[in-house]
XYZ file of C-alpha atoms in Angstrom:
534
model
C 29.337 -24.492 -56.192
C 27.094 -27.521 -56.858
C 26.974 -27.175 -60.654
C 30.746 -27.481 -61.298
C 30.752 -31.071 -60.107
C 34.208 -30.807 -58.576
C 35.619 -31.835 -55.202
C 35.719 -29.174 -52.541
C 37.974 -29.015 -49.548
C 36.429 -29.445 -46.120
C 37.788 -26.106 -44.924
C 35.508 -24.387 -47.436
C 32.445 -25.987 -45.866
C 33.639 -25.053 -42.415
C 33.763 -21.427 -43.442
C 30.156 -21.685 -44.683
C 29.096 -23.339 -41.440
C 30.556 -20.454 -39.451
C 28.649 -18.023 -41.698
C 25.446 -19.930 -40.977
C 26.272 -19.740 -37.274
C 26.603 -15.943 -37.364
C 23.290 -15.768 -39.255
C 21.579 -18.103 -36.748
C 20.667 -20.649 -39.455
C 21.239 -24.078 -37.908
C 18.856 -25.841 -40.243
C 20.806 -24.604 -43.328
C 24.029 -25.871 -41.726
C 22.568 -29.306 -41.118
C 21.213 -29.485 -44.662
C 24.599 -28.617 -46.177
C 26.319 -31.142 -43.985
C 24.018 -33.920 -45.209
C 24.799 -32.939 -48.845
C 28.587 -32.870 -48.530
C 29.315 -36.368 -49.832
C 26.521 -36.853 -52.421
C 26.640 -33.446 -54.093
C 30.144 -32.184 -53.361
C 32.252 -35.345 -53.085
C 33.644 -34.191 -49.724
C 33.621 -36.661 -46.868
C 33.110 -34.750 -43.550
C 35.366 -35.375 -40.637
C 34.728 -34.641 -36.962
C 35.813 -31.064 -37.706
C 32.746 -30.448 -39.905
C 30.495 -32.276 -37.461
C 31.681 -30.137 -34.569
C 31.265 -26.959 -36.601
C 27.614 -27.775 -37.321
C 27.072 -28.899 -33.725
C 28.484 -25.576 -32.547
C 26.200 -23.603 -34.879
C 23.176 -25.395 -33.444
C 24.202 -24.757 -29.865
C 25.023 -21.091 -30.545
C 21.469 -20.750 -31.841
C 20.151 -22.083 -28.560
C 18.626 -25.174 -30.214
C 19.951 -27.556 -27.558
C 17.377 -30.378 -28.275
C 18.232 -30.204 -31.939
C 21.914 -30.453 -31.048
C 21.259 -33.702 -29.088
C 19.170 -35.080 -31.909
C 21.955 -34.310 -34.449
C 24.591 -35.916 -32.218
C 22.409 -39.024 -31.758
C 21.739 -39.335 -35.458
C 25.293 -38.880 -36.739
C 27.412 -40.314 -33.974
C 25.313 -42.833 -31.995
C 23.046 -44.254 -34.684
C 24.888 -43.899 -38.025
C 28.407 -43.850 -36.681
C 29.328 -41.420 -39.517
C 31.729 -39.451 -37.350
C 33.943 -40.371 -34.405
C 33.623 -37.759 -31.636
C 36.540 -35.984 -30.106
C 36.891 -33.999 -26.861
C 35.339 -30.873 -28.479
C 32.257 -32.944 -29.465
C 31.757 -34.114 -25.943
C 32.295 -30.621 -24.564
C 29.490 -29.333 -26.786
C 27.155 -32.154 -25.896
C 27.757 -31.839 -22.140
C 27.118 -28.111 -22.471
C 23.791 -28.737 -24.367
C 22.637 -31.209 -21.737
C 23.482 -28.987 -18.844
C 21.673 -26.092 -20.485
C 18.561 -28.308 -20.748
C 18.950 -29.368 -17.095
C 19.806 -32.910 -18.124
C 22.687 -33.074 -15.691
C 22.427 -36.853 -15.040
C 22.666 -37.547 -18.804
C 25.622 -35.086 -18.981
C 27.359 -37.121 -16.290
C 26.685 -40.357 -18.241
C 28.117 -38.913 -21.437
C 31.142 -37.675 -19.438
C 31.707 -41.200 -18.078
C 31.374 -42.715 -21.577
C 34.200 -40.626 -22.997
C 36.954 -43.265 -22.345
C 34.935 -45.747 -24.425
C 35.572 -43.483 -27.399
C 39.268 -43.269 -26.436
C 38.755 -39.697 -25.512
C 39.851 -38.015 -22.299
C 38.052 -34.998 -20.825
C 39.908 -31.760 -20.805
C 39.672 -28.818 -18.434
C 36.737 -27.367 -20.333
C 34.759 -30.619 -20.077
C 35.225 -30.606 -16.274
C 34.433 -26.932 -15.992
C 31.219 -27.266 -18.012
C 30.027 -30.238 -15.995
C 30.905 -28.528 -12.728
C 28.869 -25.499 -13.743
C 25.912 -27.714 -14.613
C 26.129 -29.541 -11.202
C 26.445 -26.279 -9.281
C 23.326 -24.889 -11.044
C 21.455 -28.072 -10.205
C 22.378 -27.523 -6.539
C 24.716 -30.531 -6.511
C 27.759 -28.726 -5.104
C 29.363 -31.725 -3.464
C 29.505 -33.628 -6.771
C 31.002 -30.593 -8.475
C 33.696 -30.216 -5.837
C 34.574 -33.878 -5.986
C 35.271 -33.434 -9.703
C 38.004 -30.947 -8.787
C 39.932 -33.796 -7.066
C 39.140 -36.271 -9.781
C 40.447 -34.096 -12.613
C 43.782 -33.514 -10.800
C 44.094 -37.290 -10.225
C 43.561 -37.783 -13.979
C 46.321 -35.309 -14.775
C 44.085 -32.432 -15.778
C 45.023 -29.311 -13.914
C 42.334 -26.679 -13.046
C 42.455 -23.126 -14.313
C 41.042 -19.957 -12.685
C 37.697 -20.399 -14.544
C 37.401 -23.852 -13.040
C 37.822 -22.552 -9.528
C 35.516 -19.608 -10.285
C 32.674 -22.004 -11.149
C 32.973 -23.756 -7.786
C 33.536 -20.528 -5.810
C 30.358 -19.037 -7.400
C 28.354 -22.187 -6.574
C 29.493 -22.162 -2.898
C 28.878 -18.348 -2.563
C 25.326 -18.753 -3.885
C 24.775 -21.500 -1.323
C 26.191 -19.213 1.420
C 29.162 -21.370 2.153
C 31.802 -18.599 2.172
C 34.234 -20.556 4.360
C 34.715 -23.255 1.772
C 34.799 -20.639 -1.011
C 37.649 -18.879 0.755
C 39.452 -22.109 1.191
C 39.171 -22.745 -2.561
C 40.892 -19.395 -3.140
C 43.789 -20.527 -0.949
C 43.806 -23.780 -2.871
C 44.108 -21.774 -6.102
C 47.367 -20.254 -4.928
C 48.693 -23.679 -3.975
C 47.912 -24.940 -7.426
C 49.641 -21.968 -9.103
C 46.366 -20.364 -10.151
C 46.063 -16.606 -9.616
C 42.590 -15.321 -8.819
C 41.252 -13.069 -11.520
C 38.597 -10.320 -11.563
C 35.763 -12.904 -11.705
C 37.095 -14.633 -8.593
C 37.211 -11.410 -6.603
C 33.828 -10.165 -7.864
C 32.205 -13.515 -7.007
C 33.624 -13.489 -3.416
C 32.800 -9.835 -2.868
C 29.237 -10.391 -4.014
C 28.932 -13.407 -1.658
C 30.300 -11.453 1.291
C 27.882 -8.568 0.640
C 24.926 -10.927 0.483
C 25.974 -12.301 3.895
C 26.295 -8.747 5.219
C 30.064 -9.112 5.802
C 30.870 -5.726 4.351
C 34.157 -5.102 6.160
C 35.576 -8.336 4.682
C 34.188 -7.358 1.275
C 35.937 -3.925 1.470
C 39.099 -5.606 2.674
C 38.990 -7.984 -0.279
C 38.475 -5.040 -2.627
C 41.706 -3.459 -1.314
C 43.453 -6.807 -1.767
C 42.098 -6.989 -5.316
C 43.430 -3.516 -6.177
C 46.841 -4.279 -4.602
C 47.041 -7.450 -6.716
C 46.863 -5.217 -9.847
C 43.393 -6.368 -10.736
C 41.029 -3.677 -11.981
C 37.625 -3.631 -10.219
C 34.721 -2.997 -12.551
C 31.471 -1.224 -11.969
C 29.872 -4.514 -10.789
C 32.499 -4.842 -8.052
C 31.953 -1.311 -6.722
C 28.213 -1.493 -7.294
C 27.958 -4.647 -5.169
C 29.746 -3.123 -2.250
C 27.948 0.225 -2.409
C 24.587 -1.545 -2.597
C 25.522 -3.700 0.376
C 26.536 -0.585 2.419
C 23.284 1.109 1.542
C 21.191 -1.910 2.601
C 23.053 -1.880 5.969
C 22.193 1.791 6.429
C 25.669 2.982 5.676
C 24.788 5.257 2.802
C 27.474 7.900 3.581
C 30.174 5.139 3.398
C 28.732 4.075 0.072
C 28.895 7.676 -1.201
C 32.584 7.854 -0.106
C 33.356 4.742 -2.113
C 31.552 6.252 -5.126
C 33.773 9.355 -4.765
C 36.916 7.219 -4.595
C 35.814 5.303 -7.663
C 35.346 8.459 -9.702
C 38.671 9.954 -8.539
C 40.339 6.877 -10.003
C 38.647 7.522 -13.361
C 36.030 4.783 -13.175
C 32.402 5.332 -13.983
C 29.643 4.008 -11.617
C 26.634 2.599 -13.388
C 23.114 3.831 -13.094
C 22.161 1.263 -10.425
C 24.782 2.566 -8.031
C 23.316 6.030 -8.323
C 19.788 4.795 -7.834
C 20.852 2.774 -4.778
C 22.465 5.825 -3.176
C 19.607 8.109 -4.037
C 17.104 5.689 -2.439
C 19.364 5.141 0.521
C 19.699 8.856 1.360
C 15.899 9.367 1.015
C 15.259 6.470 3.415
C 17.658 8.103 5.932
C 15.586 11.276 5.638
C 18.489 13.025 4.036
C 16.975 14.442 0.812
C 19.689 17.061 0.420
C 22.369 14.415 -0.119
C 20.088 12.437 -2.460
C 19.515 15.532 -4.662
C 23.269 16.222 -4.537
C 23.963 12.731 -5.905
C 21.383 13.311 -8.609
C 22.807 16.687 -9.644
C 26.319 15.331 -9.778
C 25.170 12.518 -12.063
C 23.352 14.920 -14.438
C 26.054 17.610 -14.412
C 28.950 15.236 -15.061
C 27.078 13.718 -17.934
C 29.078 10.459 -17.717
C 25.977 8.318 -17.300
C 22.534 9.150 -18.625
C 19.886 8.509 -15.935
C 17.699 5.548 -16.793
C 14.226 4.571 -15.596
C 15.545 3.074 -12.393
C 17.351 6.307 -11.373
C 14.414 8.534 -12.261
C 11.962 6.240 -10.370
C 14.192 6.227 -7.257
C 14.272 10.032 -7.243
C 10.533 10.365 -7.823
C 9.707 7.809 -5.120
C 12.060 9.563 -2.646
C 10.572 13.020 -3.232
C 7.036 11.650 -2.848
C 7.957 10.034 0.444
C 9.241 13.458 1.562
C 5.846 14.993 0.715
C 7.096 16.742 -2.366
C 5.054 15.270 -5.228
C 4.964 18.483 -7.251
C 8.759 18.376 -7.497
C 8.549 14.758 -8.323
C 6.180 15.520 -11.203
C 8.690 17.987 -12.602
C 11.221 15.175 -12.565
C 8.716 12.997 -14.467
C 8.357 15.676 -17.146
C 12.207 15.952 -17.285
C 12.337 12.203 -17.692
C 9.848 12.153 -20.576
C 11.658 15.023 -22.328
C 14.917 13.053 -22.029
C 13.297 10.187 -23.992
C 13.357 7.938 -20.934
C 10.054 5.999 -20.619
C 8.510 5.887 -17.139
C 7.190 2.560 -15.998
C 4.362 1.375 -13.792
C 6.520 1.754 -10.670
C 7.304 5.377 -11.571
C 3.602 6.302 -11.884
C 2.537 4.321 -8.830
C 5.065 6.173 -6.638
C 3.901 9.564 -7.924
C 0.218 8.697 -7.518
C 0.837 7.539 -4.005
C 2.648 10.797 -3.322
C -0.253 12.963 -4.493
C -2.836 10.848 -2.626
C -0.695 11.204 0.542
C -0.904 15.018 0.169
C -4.682 14.853 -0.365
C -4.342 15.767 -4.045
C -6.526 13.092 -5.495
C -7.319 14.997 -8.703
C -3.593 15.163 -9.600
C -3.294 11.433 -8.839
C -6.173 10.656 -11.179
C -4.634 12.855 -13.885
C -1.535 10.618 -13.677
C -3.678 7.542 -14.134
C -4.933 9.100 -17.385
C -1.398 10.002 -18.399
C -0.423 6.297 -17.980
C -2.954 5.340 -20.555
C -1.801 8.122 -22.904
C 1.802 7.008 -22.542
C 0.715 3.376 -23.145
C 2.176 2.295 -19.806
C 0.343 -0.797 -18.597
C -0.576 -0.672 -14.902
C 0.505 -3.462 -12.610
C -0.954 -4.659 -9.320
C 0.959 -1.951 -7.367
C -0.668 0.765 -9.503
C -4.069 -0.658 -8.968
C -3.419 -1.051 -5.287
C -2.266 2.613 -4.912
C -5.305 3.887 -6.838
C -7.834 1.831 -4.914
C -6.316 2.812 -1.573
C -6.263 6.509 -2.519
C -9.805 6.553 -3.754
C -11.130 4.743 -0.740
C -9.260 7.190 1.552
C -11.091 10.174 -0.002
C -14.493 8.355 0.077
C -14.720 7.632 -3.597
C -15.681 4.027 -3.037
C -17.760 3.711 -6.194
C -14.811 4.797 -8.331
C -12.569 2.349 -6.416
C -15.039 -0.483 -7.186
C -14.776 0.407 -10.910
C -11.007 0.223 -10.690
C -11.299 -3.090 -8.808
C -13.405 -4.578 -11.620
C -10.941 -3.250 -14.261
C -8.090 -4.871 -12.352
C -9.843 -8.221 -12.197
C -10.806 -8.070 -15.877
C -7.136 -7.527 -16.917
C -5.977 -10.603 -15.018
C -4.298 -8.906 -12.043
C -5.124 -10.399 -8.606
C -5.628 -7.932 -5.749
C -2.894 -7.982 -3.113
C -3.447 -7.585 0.613
C -3.301 -3.742 0.349
C -5.999 -3.679 -2.294
C -8.298 -5.941 -0.333
C -7.763 -4.077 2.898
C -8.306 -0.700 1.267
C -11.504 -1.898 -0.407
C -12.811 -3.474 2.786
C -12.117 -0.251 4.642
C -13.832 1.831 1.989
C -16.901 -0.364 1.980
C -17.173 -0.444 5.758
C -16.670 3.311 6.155
C -19.338 3.970 3.491
C -21.856 1.834 5.388
C -21.582 -1.270 3.287
C -20.267 -3.556 6.066
C -21.775 -6.605 4.372
C -19.786 -5.924 1.202
C -16.582 -5.499 3.277
C -17.182 -8.761 5.064
C -17.784 -10.585 1.753
C -14.358 -9.430 0.560
C -12.856 -10.492 3.935
C -14.416 -13.905 3.408
C -12.827 -14.027 -0.023
C -9.398 -13.275 1.511
C -9.837 -15.692 4.413
C -10.783 -18.644 2.175
C -7.384 -18.421 0.538
C -8.775 -18.388 -3.020
C -7.353 -14.931 -3.688
C -3.759 -15.698 -2.765
C -3.758 -12.818 -0.238
C -4.311 -13.368 3.506
C -5.726 -10.816 5.974
C -3.082 -9.024 8.045
C -3.218 -6.969 11.279
C -4.471 -3.895 9.408
C -7.304 -5.918 7.779
C -8.501 -7.167 11.166
C -8.191 -3.757 12.727
C -10.539 -2.330 10.066
C -13.171 -4.880 11.029
C -12.662 -4.225 14.689
C -13.378 -0.565 14.067
C -16.924 -1.486 13.002
C -19.388 -1.772 15.883
C -20.893 -5.083 14.882
C -24.531 -5.874 15.389
C -26.153 -9.274 15.172
C -26.541 -9.082 11.376
C -22.854 -8.341 10.824
C -21.741 -11.271 12.975
C -24.188 -13.636 11.234
C -22.814 -12.609 7.868
C -19.338 -13.383 9.102
C -20.339 -16.786 10.496
C -22.144 -17.624 7.339
C -19.069 -16.765 5.308
C -17.074 -19.216 7.296
C -19.582 -22.044 6.712
C -17.665 -25.027 5.377
C -14.373 -23.116 5.436
C -11.463 -22.875 7.805
C -12.981 -25.161 10.470
C -15.747 -22.664 11.400
C -16.423 -24.009 14.855
C -12.974 -23.044 16.012
C -11.867 -20.327 13.606
C -15.046 -18.340 14.024
C -14.933 -18.704 17.849
C -11.355 -17.512 18.050
C -11.980 -14.563 15.751
C -15.144 -13.442 17.479
C -13.632 -13.911 20.957
C -10.681 -11.777 19.933
C -13.106 -9.228 18.502
C -14.906 -9.058 21.853
C -11.612 -8.473 23.644
C -10.670 -5.706 21.231
C -14.022 -4.022 21.554
C -13.840 -4.215 25.334
C -10.377 -2.583 25.353
C -11.833 0.248 23.346
C -14.702 0.713 25.824
C -17.225 -0.398 23.143
C -19.205 -2.668 25.451
C -22.475 -2.641 23.620
C -20.775 -3.923 20.465
C -19.006 -6.556 22.499
C -22.221 -7.751 24.067
C -23.838 -8.035 20.635
C -21.016 -10.197 19.493
C -21.316 -12.447 22.598
C -25.032 -12.795 21.911
C -24.435 -14.110 18.387
C -21.697 -16.381 19.625
C -24.004 -17.993 22.125
C -26.807 -18.371 19.546
C -24.355 -20.279 17.357
C -22.988 -22.383 20.252
C -19.622 -20.676 19.899
C -18.947 -20.162 23.569
C -16.606 -17.278 24.522
C -13.892 -17.704 27.089
C -15.204 -17.229 30.574
C -12.677 -14.494 31.164
C -13.916 -12.585 28.095
C -17.593 -12.928 29.209
C -16.659 -11.840 32.677
C -14.873 -8.693 31.478
C -17.911 -7.615 29.437
C -20.381 -8.194 32.262
C -18.148 -6.341 34.771
C -17.812 -3.400 32.354
C -21.636 -3.247 31.950
C -22.006 -3.230 35.691
C -19.303 -0.592 36.050
C -21.318 1.651 33.779
C -24.360 1.156 35.996
C -26.137 -0.766 33.291
C -27.120 -3.308 35.850
C -30.415 -4.097 34.241
C -28.760 -4.893 30.920
C -26.166 -7.021 32.634
C -28.738 -9.009 34.646
C -31.011 -9.528 31.670
C -28.079 -10.691 29.580
C -26.858 -13.183 32.160
C -30.440 -14.440 32.636
C -30.975 -14.924 28.956
C -27.554 -16.595 28.554
C -28.058 -18.967 31.418
C -31.704 -19.934 31.279
C -33.227 -19.055 27.869
């Protein structure tokens, strides 16, 4: 091409640019564009410039697109931009989150004697909506009509989607009415967007009504439409209604996707209706329309484990592997939890080894399940080894892991170790905060003076110890008193007084009265004497 030294038509270069675009080679396209005049005696027009710009944007090189535009149009003035040029630049800026600059470019278009078209408005509206600037996007709808540019269904869809995501369904519905007034007919995207928004808001009856309206308007719902409604029904506890819609879908010749099946299977298991869940599973497998994926298998395994049937769940796992469907960390964590729940710790540990063999990397849920299960069966040393492995791989323990480890340490007699972990949680460095279960584990321990001192020391310089420690210990005394563990409560009060953390008078009164009630008069008198005069 270069050697013949002849003039080539621009359309030949445009074909090459398109080929570079399909091959994702934007640098090659730019290089050829720069050589068009010198080597091929072809002066590029805006058509060539737009072709190269489109190649760059298709490759996802948005910064490079802006640089190319700035170099050719703004600095060198080699090419005069047209509406397509601006559409591409506005798109690139919106993709980069540079919405303000996109608005500036949009406002500069008249200076180039170029008026925005419906695509320009639509692209900018989409960028504004994604930047949570809905009001500006809606105002552009009025502006474009004033300028003689009439919106199309995609234009309305962008705004409807933005309003639905914001939860403003009333205005979204009004826009649909406005569509009809402007002669625009809602399409599948319009209906799907509104149905999804209604389901998110829990307005399922309106979503179903809109689905019927969609069908009557000769629009074909897709698997996303049905899937959104079925998932919404399942989340509202109306799993049977969701199954009925699935049946209606299949009778019309449509195929539900894997996520619909997984949603229904999980829903029936949560309703303690495993028979229906297994029925859905068998129908999916027998019909053979959709091959179960990891999500479906995991939903079935988790449901069987929750029903106390981990052995059946393991059979499903083997079926899954034989079907060349790779289990993930969630699949294994559900199955391990199921075996631990049935006091089958050896089987759970075997699964942990299988994970490594299958090269499935554990996540924080897997570690949490394993630590909890090991601590429950008294294998605290093994749990500590797993804990160290988790920390070394960069996973941070969640509240379940912390609580399980604290419980295991306290139950094995290492209360000090448990309190140290509790201190780690309380200081906020871990990202996990103690919950009711964590506190209840500590309350189960009958604390002596040493235990309380460790706790107070752990709060030194943290969490306003004078108040936080007093509130915690006072609550601990109340809990111990309610459980008739008066000696433990009196030990806590003793430490509180030594640290000048005075308990509420009502708390102290309850403990003393309980000691008297138990005829431990001597203990009560001595305690009051020491508290008051020593």
